[in-house]
Coordinates of C-alpha atoms and ligand atoms in Angstrom, one line a residue:
M174 CA 101.5 -59.2 13.9
A175 CA 104.7 -58.2 13.4
T176 CA 107.3 -59.5 16.8
F177 CA 110.7 -57.3 17.4
S178 CA 113.5 -58.3 18.8
P179 CA 114.6 -56.9 22.4
A180 CA 118.4 -55.6 21.1
F181 CA 115.9 -53.9 18.0
L182 CA 113.4 -51.6 20.7
D183 CA 116.6 -51.0 23.1
E184 CA 118.4 -49.3 20.2
L185 CA 115.3 -47.7 19.4
R186 CA 114.9 -46.2 23.1
E187 CA 118.5 -45.3 22.7
R188 CA 118.5 -43.1 19.7
L189 CA 115.5 -41.4 21.1
T190 CA 115.5 -38.5 23.8
L191 CA 112.8 -39.1 26.1
S192 CA 111.7 -35.5 26.3
E193 CA 112.4 -34.6 23.1
I194 CA 109.5 -36.9 22.0
I195 CA 106.9 -35.7 24.8
G196 CA 108.5 -32.5 24.5
K197 CA 106.3 -31.9 20.8
R198 CA 103.4 -32.6 22.9
L199 CA 104.1 -30.5 25.4
K200 CA 104.7 -28.0 27.6
L201 CA 108.3 -29.3 30.0
T202 CA 110.7 -27.5 32.0
R203 CA 113.6 -28.3 33.1
A204 CA 114.0 -29.5 37.1
G205 CA 117.2 -30.8 38.2
R206 CA 118.3 -34.0 36.3
E207 CA 114.3 -33.8 34.9
F208 CA 112.2 -32.4 33.3
K209 CA 108.2 -31.3 34.3
G210 CA 104.8 -30.9 32.9
C211 CA 101.3 -31.1 33.5
C212 CA 100.4 -34.6 32.9
P213 CA 98.3 -35.5 29.4
F214 CA 96.7 -38.7 31.1
H215 CA 94.8 -36.9 34.0
N216 CA 93.4 -33.4 34.6
E217 CA 96.3 -30.9 36.4
K218 CA 97.2 -27.1 37.2
T219 CA 100.0 -28.3 38.4
P220 CA 102.9 -30.4 36.9
S221 CA 103.5 -33.9 38.9
F222 CA 104.5 -35.3 36.0
Y223 CA 108.3 -35.9 35.5
V224 CA 110.3 -37.4 32.5
N225 CA 114.3 -39.0 33.2
D226 CA 116.2 -38.8 30.2
D227 CA 119.2 -40.7 32.0
K228 CA 116.7 -43.7 33.2
K229 CA 114.1 -43.3 29.9
F230 CA 110.8 -43.5 31.6
F231 CA 108.4 -40.7 32.4
H232 CA 106.6 -40.6 36.0
C233 CA 103.0 -39.3 37.3
F234 CA 102.8 -38.6 40.7
G235 CA 99.0 -37.6 40.3
C236 CA 98.0 -40.5 38.4
G237 CA 100.7 -43.3 38.4
A238 CA 101.2 -43.3 34.8
H239 CA 104.5 -44.4 33.9
G240 CA 106.2 -46.0 30.8
D241 CA 109.3 -45.5 28.0
V242 CA 108.9 -43.9 25.4
I243 CA 106.7 -46.5 23.2
G244 CA 104.1 -46.3 25.8
F245 CA 104.6 -43.2 26.0
T246 CA 103.3 -42.6 22.3
M247 CA 100.9 -45.3 22.5
R248 CA 99.0 -44.3 25.2
H249 CA 99.0 -40.1 23.9
D250 CA 99.2 -40.6 20.4
G251 CA 95.8 -44.2 20.9
Q252 CA 98.5 -45.8 18.9
S253 CA 99.2 -50.1 18.7
F254 CA 102.6 -51.5 19.1
P255 CA 103.9 -51.8 16.1
E256 CA 102.4 -48.2 14.8
A257 CA 104.6 -46.9 17.6
I258 CA 107.5 -48.5 16.6
E259 CA 106.8 -47.5 13.0
N260 CA 106.3 -44.3 13.7
L261 CA 109.8 -44.1 16.6
A262 CA 111.7 -46.0 14.1
S263 CA 111.3 -43.0 11.5
Q264 CA 111.8 -40.1 13.9
A265 CA 114.9 -42.5 15.0
G266 CA 116.0 -43.1 11.4
M267 CA 115.7 -46.4 11.8
S268 CA 114.4 -48.7 9.4
V269 CA 111.8 -51.9 11.2
P270 CA 112.6 -55.3 10.5
K271 CA 109.6 -56.9 8.8
D272 CA 108.6 -60.2 9.6
T273 CA 107.3 -62.0 6.8
P274 CA 107.8 -61.0 3.0
V275 CA 104.1 -61.0 3.1
E276 CA 104.1 -58.7 6.1
R277 CA 107.2 -56.6 3.9
E278 CA 104.7 -56.5 0.6
R279 CA 101.4 -55.1 3.0
Y280 CA 103.7 -52.7 5.1
D281 CA 105.4 -51.1 0.9
R282 CA 102.3 -51.3 -0.7
E283 CA 100.7 -49.1 2.3
K284 CA 103.3 -46.8 2.3
Q285 CA 102.8 -46.2 -1.4
L286 CA 99.0 -45.6 -1.4
I287 CA 99.5 -43.0 1.7
N288 CA 102.0 -41.6 -0.2
L289 CA 99.7 -41.4 -3.5
L290 CA 96.8 -39.9 -1.4
E291 CA 99.3 -37.2 0.2
R292 CA 100.8 -36.5 -3.3
A293 CA 96.8 -36.0 -4.5
T294 CA 96.3 -33.7 -0.7
V295 CA 99.1 -31.4 -2.0
F296 CA 97.2 -31.2 -6.1
F297 CA 93.8 -30.6 -3.8
E298 CA 95.4 -27.5 -2.0
D299 CA 97.7 -26.1 -5.3
Q300 CA 94.2 -26.5 -7.2
L301 CA 92.5 -24.0 -4.3
R302 CA 94.9 -21.2 -5.2
E303 CA 95.1 -21.8 -9.6
P304 CA 93.1 -19.6 -11.2
A305 CA 91.0 -22.2 -11.5
G306 CA 89.6 -22.0 -7.9
R307 CA 88.8 -18.8 -7.5
E308 CA 85.4 -19.1 -7.0
A309 CA 85.7 -22.6 -4.9
R310 CA 88.2 -19.8 -2.7
S311 CA 85.8 -17.2 -2.7
Y312 CA 82.8 -20.0 -1.6
L313 CA 85.1 -21.0 1.5
L314 CA 85.9 -18.0 2.5
G315 CA 82.3 -16.2 2.1
R316 CA 81.7 -19.4 5.0
G317 CA 83.9 -17.4 7.2
L318 CA 87.4 -19.6 6.8
S319 CA 90.2 -17.9 6.0
D320 CA 93.1 -18.4 3.9
E321 CA 95.0 -19.7 7.2
A322 CA 92.4 -22.3 8.1
Q323 CA 91.8 -23.5 5.2
R324 CA 95.6 -24.3 5.3
R325 CA 94.9 -25.6 8.5
F326 CA 92.4 -28.0 7.5
R327 CA 94.1 -28.9 3.8
L328 CA 91.2 -27.7 2.7
G329 CA 91.2 -28.2 -1.9
Y330 CA 89.8 -28.1 -4.7
A331 CA 88.7 -30.6 -7.7
P332 CA 88.6 -28.7 -10.9
T333 CA 86.6 -29.3 -13.4
D334 CA 88.8 -30.8 -16.1
A335 CA 88.9 -34.5 -14.9
Q336 CA 92.3 -35.2 -16.4
A337 CA 94.2 -33.0 -14.5
L338 CA 94.8 -35.3 -11.4
I339 CA 95.6 -38.2 -13.6
R340 CA 98.1 -36.1 -15.5
K341 CA 99.8 -34.9 -12.5
L342 CA 100.2 -37.9 -10.5
T343 CA 101.4 -39.8 -13.6
A344 CA 104.3 -37.6 -14.0
E345 CA 104.7 -37.9 -10.5
G346 CA 105.2 -41.6 -11.2
F347 CA 101.5 -43.2 -9.7
T348 CA 100.1 -46.0 -11.7
L349 CA 96.5 -45.7 -13.1
P350 CA 95.7 -49.0 -10.9
D351 CA 96.6 -47.3 -7.8
M352 CA 94.7 -43.9 -8.1
L353 CA 92.2 -47.1 -9.0
A354 CA 92.6 -48.6 -5.6
V355 CA 92.0 -45.9 -3.6
G356 CA 89.2 -44.5 -5.6
L357 CA 91.1 -41.8 -6.9
I358 CA 89.6 -41.9 -10.5
K359 CA 87.1 -44.2 -12.1
K360 CA 87.1 -46.0 -15.7
A361 CA 84.8 -44.4 -18.0
E362 CA 82.1 -47.0 -18.9
D363 CA 82.2 -46.7 -23.0
R364 CA 85.6 -45.9 -23.8
P365 CA 88.7 -46.6 -22.6
D366 CA 89.9 -44.2 -20.6
H367 CA 90.1 -42.8 -16.9
Y368 CA 88.6 -39.9 -15.2
S369 CA 88.8 -38.1 -11.8
F370 CA 86.0 -39.2 -9.0
F371 CA 86.4 -35.8 -7.8
R372 CA 85.1 -33.1 -10.3
N373 CA 84.3 -29.4 -9.6
R374 CA 84.1 -30.3 -5.6
V375 CA 85.6 -28.3 -3.1
I376 CA 87.7 -30.7 -1.2
F377 CA 88.6 -32.5 2.7
P378 CA 90.7 -34.3 3.1
V379 CA 89.6 -37.3 5.7
A380 CA 92.6 -38.1 7.9
D381 CA 93.6 -41.5 9.6
R382 CA 94.6 -41.4 13.3
R383 CA 98.0 -41.0 12.9
G384 CA 97.1 -38.0 10.6
Q385 CA 97.8 -39.5 6.9
T386 CA 95.3 -38.6 4.6
V387 CA 92.8 -41.5 3.5
A388 CA 90.0 -40.3 1.4
F389 CA 88.7 -37.0 0.5
G390 CA 85.2 -35.5 1.1
G391 CA 83.8 -33.3 -1.8
R392 CA 81.3 -30.1 -2.1
V393 CA 79.5 -29.8 -4.9
M394 CA 80.2 -26.1 -5.9
G395 CA 77.2 -24.6 -7.0
E396 CA 74.1 -26.6 -8.0
G397 CA 73.9 -30.4 -8.1
E398 CA 73.9 -33.6 -6.7
P399 CA 75.1 -35.4 -4.9
K400 CA 75.7 -32.1 -2.5
Y401 CA 78.7 -33.9 -0.5
L402 CA 80.5 -37.0 -1.6
N403 CA 83.0 -39.4 -0.3
S404 CA 85.7 -41.3 -2.0
P405 CA 84.5 -45.2 -2.0
D406 CA 85.7 -47.2 0.5
H407 CA 89.3 -49.3 0.1
A408 CA 92.3 -50.8 1.9
L409 CA 92.9 -48.1 3.9
F410 CA 89.6 -46.4 4.1
H411 CA 86.2 -48.0 5.7
K412 CA 84.1 -45.1 6.2
G413 CA 82.6 -46.7 9.2
K414 CA 85.1 -47.5 11.3
L415 CA 86.7 -43.8 11.0
L416 CA 85.5 -39.9 11.7
Y417 CA 86.3 -36.7 10.4
G418 CA 88.9 -35.0 12.9
L419 CA 90.0 -37.9 14.7
S420 CA 93.9 -37.3 14.7
R421 CA 93.1 -33.5 16.2
A422 CA 90.4 -34.7 18.5
R423 CA 92.5 -37.1 19.9
G424 CA 94.2 -34.8 22.3
A425 CA 91.1 -33.1 23.0
S426 CA 90.3 -35.2 26.8
A427 CA 93.2 -34.2 28.0
Q428 CA 93.2 -31.2 27.6
G429 CA 90.1 -30.8 29.4
Q430 CA 87.5 -30.7 26.4
P431 CA 84.1 -32.7 25.7
L432 CA 83.9 -35.4 22.7
I433 CA 81.5 -33.5 19.7
V434 CA 80.0 -35.7 17.1
V435 CA 78.2 -33.1 14.5
E436 CA 77.1 -34.0 11.1
G437 CA 78.9 -32.5 8.6
Y438 CA 83.2 -31.1 7.9
M439 CA 81.7 -27.7 7.6
D440 CA 81.0 -27.7 11.3
V441 CA 83.7 -30.3 12.6
I442 CA 85.8 -27.0 10.9
A443 CA 84.3 -24.2 12.4
L444 CA 83.9 -26.1 16.5
V445 CA 87.7 -26.9 16.0
E446 CA 88.4 -22.9 14.9
A447 CA 86.3 -21.9 17.7
G448 CA 88.4 -24.0 20.1
Y449 CA 86.6 -27.6 20.3
I450 CA 89.6 -29.6 19.2
G451 CA 87.1 -32.5 20.6
A452 CA 84.4 -32.3 17.2
L453 CA 84.1 -35.0 14.9
A454 CA 81.9 -36.2 12.8
P455 CA 81.3 -39.4 10.4
L456 CA 81.6 -39.2 6.8
G457 CA 78.0 -39.4 4.8
T458 CA 76.4 -42.2 7.7
A459 CA 74.6 -42.8 10.4
L460 CA 76.9 -43.4 13.8
T461 CA 78.1 -46.8 13.7
E462 CA 79.2 -49.5 16.3
D463 CA 82.6 -48.8 15.3
Q464 CA 82.5 -45.0 15.5
L465 CA 81.0 -45.3 19.1
T466 CA 83.2 -47.7 20.1
L467 CA 86.6 -45.4 18.6
L468 CA 84.9 -42.6 20.2
W469 CA 85.2 -44.0 23.7
K470 CA 88.8 -45.0 22.8
L471 CA 89.9 -41.1 22.6
L472 CA 88.5 -41.3 26.5
P473 CA 91.5 -41.3 29.2
P474 CA 91.8 -44.1 31.0
E475 CA 88.8 -44.6 34.2
S476 CA 92.1 -44.5 36.3
A477 CA 93.2 -41.0 35.0
R478 CA 89.8 -39.3 35.1
D479 CA 88.6 -36.6 36.9
P480 CA 85.6 -37.6 39.3
Q481 CA 84.3 -34.7 39.1
R482 CA 83.7 -33.9 35.3
D483 CA 81.5 -35.9 32.4
Y484 CA 84.1 -37.4 29.8
S485 CA 80.9 -39.2 27.4
P486 CA 81.0 -37.8 23.7
I487 CA 78.2 -35.5 23.3
L488 CA 75.8 -36.5 20.2
C489 CA 75.4 -33.5 18.8
F490 CA 72.9 -32.8 15.9
D491 CA 71.0 -30.4 13.9
G492 CA 67.7 -29.5 14.3
D493 CA 66.8 -29.9 11.2
N494 CA 64.6 -33.0 10.4
A495 CA 67.6 -35.7 8.6
G496 CA 69.6 -34.2 12.4
I497 CA 67.0 -35.3 14.2
R498 CA 66.6 -38.7 12.6
A499 CA 70.4 -39.6 12.7
A500 CA 70.4 -38.4 16.8
A501 CA 68.1 -41.1 16.9
R502 CA 69.5 -43.7 15.1
G503 CA 73.0 -43.1 16.9
V504 CA 70.9 -43.3 20.4
E505 CA 69.7 -46.7 19.4
R506 CA 73.1 -47.4 18.3
A507 CA 74.8 -46.6 21.3
L508 CA 71.9 -48.7 23.6
P509 CA 73.3 -51.9 23.6
L510 CA 77.2 -51.0 23.9
L511 CA 77.0 -48.8 27.1
T512 CA 79.0 -49.9 30.0
P513 CA 79.7 -47.3 33.0
T514 CA 82.5 -46.2 31.6
Q515 CA 81.3 -45.4 28.0
T516 CA 77.8 -43.6 27.3
A517 CA 77.2 -40.4 25.6
R518 CA 75.2 -37.7 25.9
V519 CA 73.0 -35.9 23.2
A520 CA 72.0 -32.4 22.9
Y521 CA 70.1 -30.6 20.1
L522 CA 70.4 -27.7 18.2
P523 CA 67.5 -25.2 17.5
A524 CA 65.6 -26.1 14.6
G525 CA 67.2 -25.2 11.7
E526 CA 70.8 -24.6 12.9
D527 CA 73.7 -26.4 13.0
P528 CA 76.9 -26.0 14.6
D529 CA 78.4 -23.7 12.3
S530 CA 75.3 -21.3 11.8
L531 CA 74.7 -21.1 15.4
L532 CA 78.9 -20.4 15.9
K533 CA 78.5 -17.5 13.0
A534 CA 74.4 -16.3 13.8
S535 CA 75.2 -16.2 17.9
G536 CA 79.0 -16.6 18.8
R537 CA 81.0 -19.5 20.9
G538 CA 78.4 -18.5 24.0
A539 CA 75.3 -20.3 22.3
M540 CA 77.4 -23.5 21.4
Q541 CA 78.6 -24.1 25.3
A542 CA 74.9 -23.3 26.2
I543 CA 73.8 -26.2 23.8
L544 CA 76.7 -28.2 25.0
D545 CA 76.1 -27.8 28.7
Q546 CA 72.3 -28.7 28.4
A547 CA 73.3 -32.2 26.5
K548 CA 71.3 -34.4 27.8
P549 CA 72.4 -37.5 29.3
M550 CA 71.3 -41.1 27.8
V551 CA 68.4 -41.8 30.6
D552 CA 66.6 -38.8 29.6
V553 CA 67.1 -39.4 26.1
L554 CA 66.0 -42.9 26.4
W555 CA 62.4 -41.2 28.1
D556 CA 62.3 -38.9 26.0
L557 CA 62.5 -41.5 22.7
A558 CA 60.1 -44.1 24.5
L559 CA 56.8 -41.3 26.0
A560 CA 57.0 -38.9 23.0
G561 CA 53.8 -37.8 21.5
R562 CA 51.9 -40.7 23.9
R563 CA 48.8 -40.6 25.7
L564 CA 49.2 -41.5 29.0
Q565 CA 45.6 -41.2 30.3
T566 CA 43.9 -45.1 30.4
P567 CA 45.6 -48.0 32.0
E568 CA 46.3 -49.6 28.8
E569 CA 48.4 -46.6 27.5
R570 CA 50.3 -46.5 30.7
A571 CA 51.0 -50.2 29.9
T572 CA 51.9 -49.3 26.4
A573 CA 54.2 -46.8 27.3
T574 CA 56.0 -48.9 30.6
K575 CA 56.5 -51.9 28.2
A576 CA 57.7 -49.3 25.1
L577 CA 60.2 -47.7 27.6
R578 CA 61.5 -51.4 29.3
Q579 CA 62.0 -52.8 25.3
K580 CA 64.0 -50.0 25.3
V581 CA 66.1 -50.3 28.8
S582 CA 66.3 -54.3 27.7
A583 CA 68.7 -53.1 24.7
I584 CA 71.2 -52.7 27.3
R585 CA 74.1 -55.5 27.1
D586 CA 75.7 -54.4 30.8
E587 CA 73.8 -56.4 33.0
S588 CA 74.6 -53.9 36.4
L589 CA 74.4 -50.6 33.9
K590 CA 70.7 -52.1 32.8
K591 CA 69.3 -52.9 36.3
L592 CA 69.9 -49.5 37.1
Y593 CA 68.6 -48.1 34.2
Q594 CA 65.2 -50.4 35.1
D595 CA 65.2 -49.0 38.7
E596 CA 65.2 -45.0 37.4
V597 CA 62.7 -45.8 34.6
D598 CA 60.1 -47.6 37.0
K599 CA 60.8 -44.2 39.9
R600 CA 60.3 -41.6 37.0
L601 CA 57.1 -43.9 35.5
A602 CA 55.4 -44.2 39.2
A603 CA 56.0 -40.0 39.9
L604 CA 54.7 -39.2 36.0
F605 CA 51.5 -42.1 36.7
H606 CA 50.4 -40.2 39.7
W607 CA 50.5 -36.6 37.9
T608 CA 47.3 -35.0 37.0
P609 CA 47.0 -33.1 34.7
P610 CA 45.2 -29.3 35.3
T611 CA 41.8 -29.1 34.3
A612 CA 42.5 -25.6 32.3
Q613 CA 44.7 -27.8 30.1
K614 CA 41.8 -29.2 28.4
R615 CA 42.3 -28.9 24.4
P616 CA 39.1 -26.9 22.7
Q617 CA 36.4 -29.5 21.7
N618 CA 37.3 -29.9 18.2
D619 CA 41.2 -30.3 18.4
R620 CA 41.8 -28.5 15.6
K621 CA 43.5 -25.4 15.3
T622 CA 44.0 -22.3 12.4
Y623 CA 47.4 -20.9 12.9
S624 CA 46.7 -18.7 10.0
K625 CA 44.5 -16.1 8.8
D626 CA 44.3 -13.9 5.6
G627 CA 43.2 -17.1 3.5
K628 CA 46.1 -19.3 4.4
N629 CA 44.4 -21.1 6.4
T630 CA 46.5 -24.2 7.2
T631 CA 44.8 -26.5 9.7
F632 CA 46.2 -30.1 11.8
S633 CA 45.5 -32.6 14.0
P634 CA 48.4 -32.1 16.8
S635 CA 49.5 -35.0 19.1
I636 CA 49.3 -33.0 22.2
S637 CA 51.3 -35.5 24.0
P638 CA 50.3 -34.9 28.1
L639 CA 53.7 -34.5 29.0
S640 CA 53.9 -31.1 26.9
R641 CA 51.2 -29.4 28.5
R642 CA 52.9 -27.8 31.7
Q643 CA 51.6 -24.6 34.0
P644 CA 51.2 -21.5 31.9
S645 CA 53.9 -18.9 31.7
P646 CA 53.6 -15.8 33.6
A647 CA 53.9 -14.6 29.4
Q648 CA 51.3 -16.9 28.7
A649 CA 48.7 -15.8 31.2
L650 CA 49.6 -11.9 29.9
R651 CA 48.7 -12.4 26.8
E652 CA 45.0 -14.7 27.5
R653 CA 44.8 -11.3 29.8
V654 CA 44.4 -9.2 26.6
L655 CA 43.2 -10.4 24.6
L656 CA 39.9 -11.0 27.0
A657 CA 40.7 -6.8 27.8
L658 CA 40.5 -6.4 23.8
M659 CA 37.6 -8.2 23.5
L660 CA 35.5 -6.6 26.0
N661 CA 36.6 -3.2 25.7
H662 CA 36.6 -3.3 21.9
P663 CA 33.7 -5.9 20.9
S664 CA 33.2 -5.5 17.3
L665 CA 36.4 -6.9 16.8
F666 CA 34.7 -9.9 17.0
Q667 CA 33.8 -9.8 13.9
D668 CA 37.3 -10.1 12.6
F669 CA 38.9 -12.6 15.9
G670 CA 35.8 -13.9 17.3
D671 CA 37.1 -17.2 15.5
D672 CA 40.2 -16.8 16.9
L673 CA 38.7 -16.3 20.5
A674 CA 36.4 -19.5 20.0
S675 CA 39.3 -21.7 18.5
I676 CA 41.6 -21.7 22.0
G677 CA 41.1 -22.7 25.7
F678 CA 43.1 -20.3 27.8
S679 CA 45.2 -21.8 30.8
T680 CA 44.4 -19.5 34.0
P681 CA 41.2 -21.1 34.1
H682 CA 39.3 -17.7 35.3
F683 CA 40.2 -16.7 32.0
E684 CA 39.0 -19.5 30.7
A685 CA 35.9 -19.1 32.0
L686 CA 35.9 -15.6 31.0
R687 CA 36.3 -16.7 27.0
Q688 CA 33.7 -19.3 27.5
Q689 CA 31.0 -16.8 28.5
L690 CA 32.3 -14.2 25.3
V691 CA 32.2 -16.8 22.8
H692 CA 28.1 -17.8 24.3
Y693 CA 27.4 -14.6 24.8
F694 CA 28.6 -13.2 21.3
T695 CA 27.1 -16.1 18.9
A696 CA 23.5 -15.2 20.7
I697 CA 23.3 -11.9 19.8
P698 CA 23.1 -9.9 16.3
H699 CA 26.6 -8.2 15.7
E700 CA 25.4 -5.2 15.1
T701 CA 24.3 -4.3 18.9
L702 CA 27.7 -5.6 19.9
D703 CA 28.3 -2.6 22.7
A704 CA 30.9 -2.7 25.4
A705 CA 28.6 -1.6 28.1
A706 CA 25.8 -3.9 27.4
L707 CA 28.6 -7.0 27.7
Y708 CA 30.0 -5.2 30.8
R709 CA 26.6 -5.4 32.5
H710 CA 25.7 -8.4 31.0
L711 CA 29.0 -10.5 32.1
S712 CA 28.6 -8.6 35.7
L713 CA 24.7 -8.5 36.3
G714 CA 22.5 -10.6 34.2
D715 CA 22.3 -14.3 34.0
G716 CA 25.8 -15.0 32.8
A717 CA 27.6 -13.8 35.6
K718 CA 28.3 -16.9 37.5
G719 CA 31.9 -16.7 38.3
A720 CA 32.7 -14.0 36.0
P721 CA 33.1 -10.9 38.3
R722 CA 37.1 -12.5 39.3
G723 CA 37.7 -13.0 35.7
L724 CA 36.3 -9.1 34.8
T725 CA 37.7 -7.0 37.8
D726 CA 41.3 -8.4 37.0
V727 CA 41.3 -8.4 33.9
L728 CA 40.0 -4.8 32.9
S729 CA 42.8 -3.1 35.3
E730 CA 45.7 -1.2 35.4
A731 CA 47.8 -4.8 35.5
T732 CA 46.7 -5.1 32.2
Y733 CA 46.6 -2.3 31.0
M734 CA 50.4 -1.3 32.3
H735 CA 51.9 -3.9 29.7
A736 CA 48.7 -3.2 26.6
G737 CA 47.7 0.1 26.1
F738 CA 45.8 -0.7 23.1
A739 CA 43.5 -2.5 25.3
R740 CA 42.7 0.3 26.8
P741 CA 38.6 1.7 26.2
D742 CA 39.7 5.0 25.4
R743 CA 42.3 3.5 22.3
S744 CA 40.8 3.7 18.7
I745 CA 39.8 0.6 17.2
E746 CA 42.4 0.1 14.5
Q747 CA 45.2 0.3 17.4
A748 CA 43.1 -2.2 19.0
R749 CA 43.1 -4.4 15.6
Q750 CA 46.7 -3.8 15.7
G751 CA 47.0 -4.5 19.8
W752 CA 45.3 -7.6 18.9
K753 CA 46.9 -9.2 15.6
S754 CA 50.7 -8.9 17.9
I755 CA 49.5 -10.5 21.2
W756 CA 47.5 -13.5 19.0
N757 CA 50.2 -13.7 16.9
K758 CA 52.6 -14.3 19.8
Y759 CA 50.4 -16.9 21.7
L760 CA 50.1 -18.9 18.4
Q761 CA 53.7 -19.2 18.3
E762 CA 53.6 -20.0 21.9
Q763 CA 51.0 -22.8 21.6
L764 CA 53.0 -23.8 18.2
Q765 CA 56.1 -24.2 19.6
I766 CA 54.8 -26.7 22.0
D767 CA 53.3 -28.9 19.2
L768 CA 56.6 -28.7 17.6
Q769 CA 58.5 -30.2 20.4
A770 CA 55.7 -33.0 21.0
A771 CA 56.2 -33.4 17.3
G772 CA 59.7 -33.8 17.5
R773 CA 59.7 -36.3 20.0
L774 CA 56.8 -37.9 18.2
W775 CA 59.2 -38.3 14.9
H776 CA 62.5 -39.3 17.0
E777 CA 60.1 -42.1 18.1
D778 CA 58.4 -43.3 14.6
P779 CA 59.8 -41.3 11.7
S780 CA 57.4 -42.2 10.1
D781 CA 56.6 -40.1 6.8
L782 CA 53.0 -38.9 8.2
N783 CA 55.1 -37.3 11.5
L784 CA 57.2 -36.1 8.6
S785 CA 55.1 -34.2 7.4
R786 CA 53.5 -33.0 10.8
L787 CA 56.2 -31.9 11.9
M788 CA 57.3 -30.0 8.6
S789 CA 53.8 -28.5 8.4
L790 CA 54.0 -27.2 11.9
R791 CA 58.0 -26.1 10.7
Q792 CA 56.3 -23.8 8.0
Q793 CA 53.0 -22.5 9.9
M794 CA 55.5 -21.7 12.2
E795 CA 58.2 -19.9 9.8
G796 CA 54.5 -18.1 8.5
L797 CA 53.6 -16.8 12.4
A798 CA 57.1 -15.6 12.5
Q799 CA 56.7 -13.3 9.4
E800 CA 53.8 -12.1 10.1
S801 CA 55.1 -10.9 13.0
D802 CA 58.3 -9.4 11.5
D803 CA 55.5 -7.5 9.1
Q804 CA 53.5 -6.4 12.0
V805 CA 56.2 -5.1 13.8
A806 CA 57.8 -2.6 10.3
G807 CA 54.1 -1.6 10.6
D808 CA 53.1 -1.4 14.0
G809 CA 52.8 2.4 15.8
D810 CA 52.0 1.2 18.8
K811 CA 54.6 -1.3 18.9
D812 CA 56.6 -0.2 22.1
L813 CA 53.3 -1.7 23.7
A814 CA 53.2 -5.0 21.6
H815 CA 56.3 -5.5 22.9
T816 CA 55.6 -5.9 26.3
V817 CA 53.6 -8.7 26.3
Ligands
ZN1147 ZN1 99.1 -38.1 35.8

């Protein structure tokens, strides 16, 4: 490591004006012979951070931060000592003395490559403004990125012409071996020439923590594989050790912004545009240990943290399958590294959404709601270990307990591990005293048909006991309406009897009535279906045990005020439309529960089987939503149907 003579350091401090250097990073106002501002190292509203140019130091009366220009640069910009010196020397117009010829050479070499990468960035930026880049530009505009935003993120375009970059950089005096060294070009296998690594792609420059471009990400225009391509690793770039957005995110904590890890370039850009400057993304891989450590280094030191605030980075992943898998891997990666001051939270986006699409469709409020719901590590761990498990028998509980313990044991910090263990034990004890309501029984064959009309997709859902909760009020209302429809219009049974037979209601007296209805209908010839006979049978006949309460409850204003189409005097056609609409919503809600369970199962065990189950459920969900839209489009009684 370089050492610097005291004389050199003194001269450096002498040549720089402290308030000028600090004034570039935060707002300072004059206060007598000093300057003051809000401290960048702790969270405050009234300034207690003072800068004294005569004495050449800064001091914060709030958190005690104190130092000179070098210390400020190191701490504020997250630079090492030699980096800070290097940086400040260039601002002071001084050249840094180098220890050895070898170091000098390495330093010059690095400078040269950084310069080359910077010129390539400019080339790509220029190409985006050229006619060749028109399509790329309109693609970016189409994704909501204004000209100004394109410039801010230094977006560019790599033209289809595989020689254009080489010609340009050669003309500027750069050599092919250097271009090869940083992965800008490749050598042709069958010919003696070279060609550009990125062709016909939108270019995202990737900067190191000092803001210097060290690599590029390229998104293909139109169809083509791979969709995203990153520079290969080289002397200045190791994709597992860098995060996209790093240089900007360094200031996030000091400004009260959370660090948010998302999946892709576009997500980072969308978040920064929405004001979340702490957005970062790994570079096409799952989050590595190095990247997690890098994240934690961006946080203020413990002494400068506001104890009311949760600083832990939020790992935020797309709701799609790749996203769920990445989140699970990120958590596995993080567990061993957790300490009381180094932890993380996890936020899941709605299925099919990423931060970019969510912000566009629903705005900042929707994103903030997702971030506010970020789960602490202990909850994430709990979900991962118990997803999709049955916990009915002692053996099943023992297995679940073991799985949880195993996860907890991955934590290396002993005191934290102990606290996790205590918490998990407490939750297990509470969980095992939990008894499922009887009405949560599944139908006997445990197979459902979610879609009629020929599609007839069946599956065997794996139901976690955790996923079955008390029925929601909406669910209970739907059960009530379905029963009223069947009671007042028994001929519906011909078409929808299978629906009614295939489910179990969650409200006990509704479930009793459902079973009686199914028994009655299957026992009598269909042509004699008659509402009055049915009512007599249920209220007076052999089947009357326990029914009257359900009957009078169901056939009441409490039902009809929400669903007029269920009234006895409505036409059979109105009743049919009503059934379809309510049934669809009922299935959507059930399916949503199964989807969540399947999602957790997939976290736990990302096997092909679990993946195909999850995807099949998603498809069914989309199918139902589509059917539901179609119904609304052609539904005369939609106001009423919508209430339920
Ligand atoms: Zn302070």
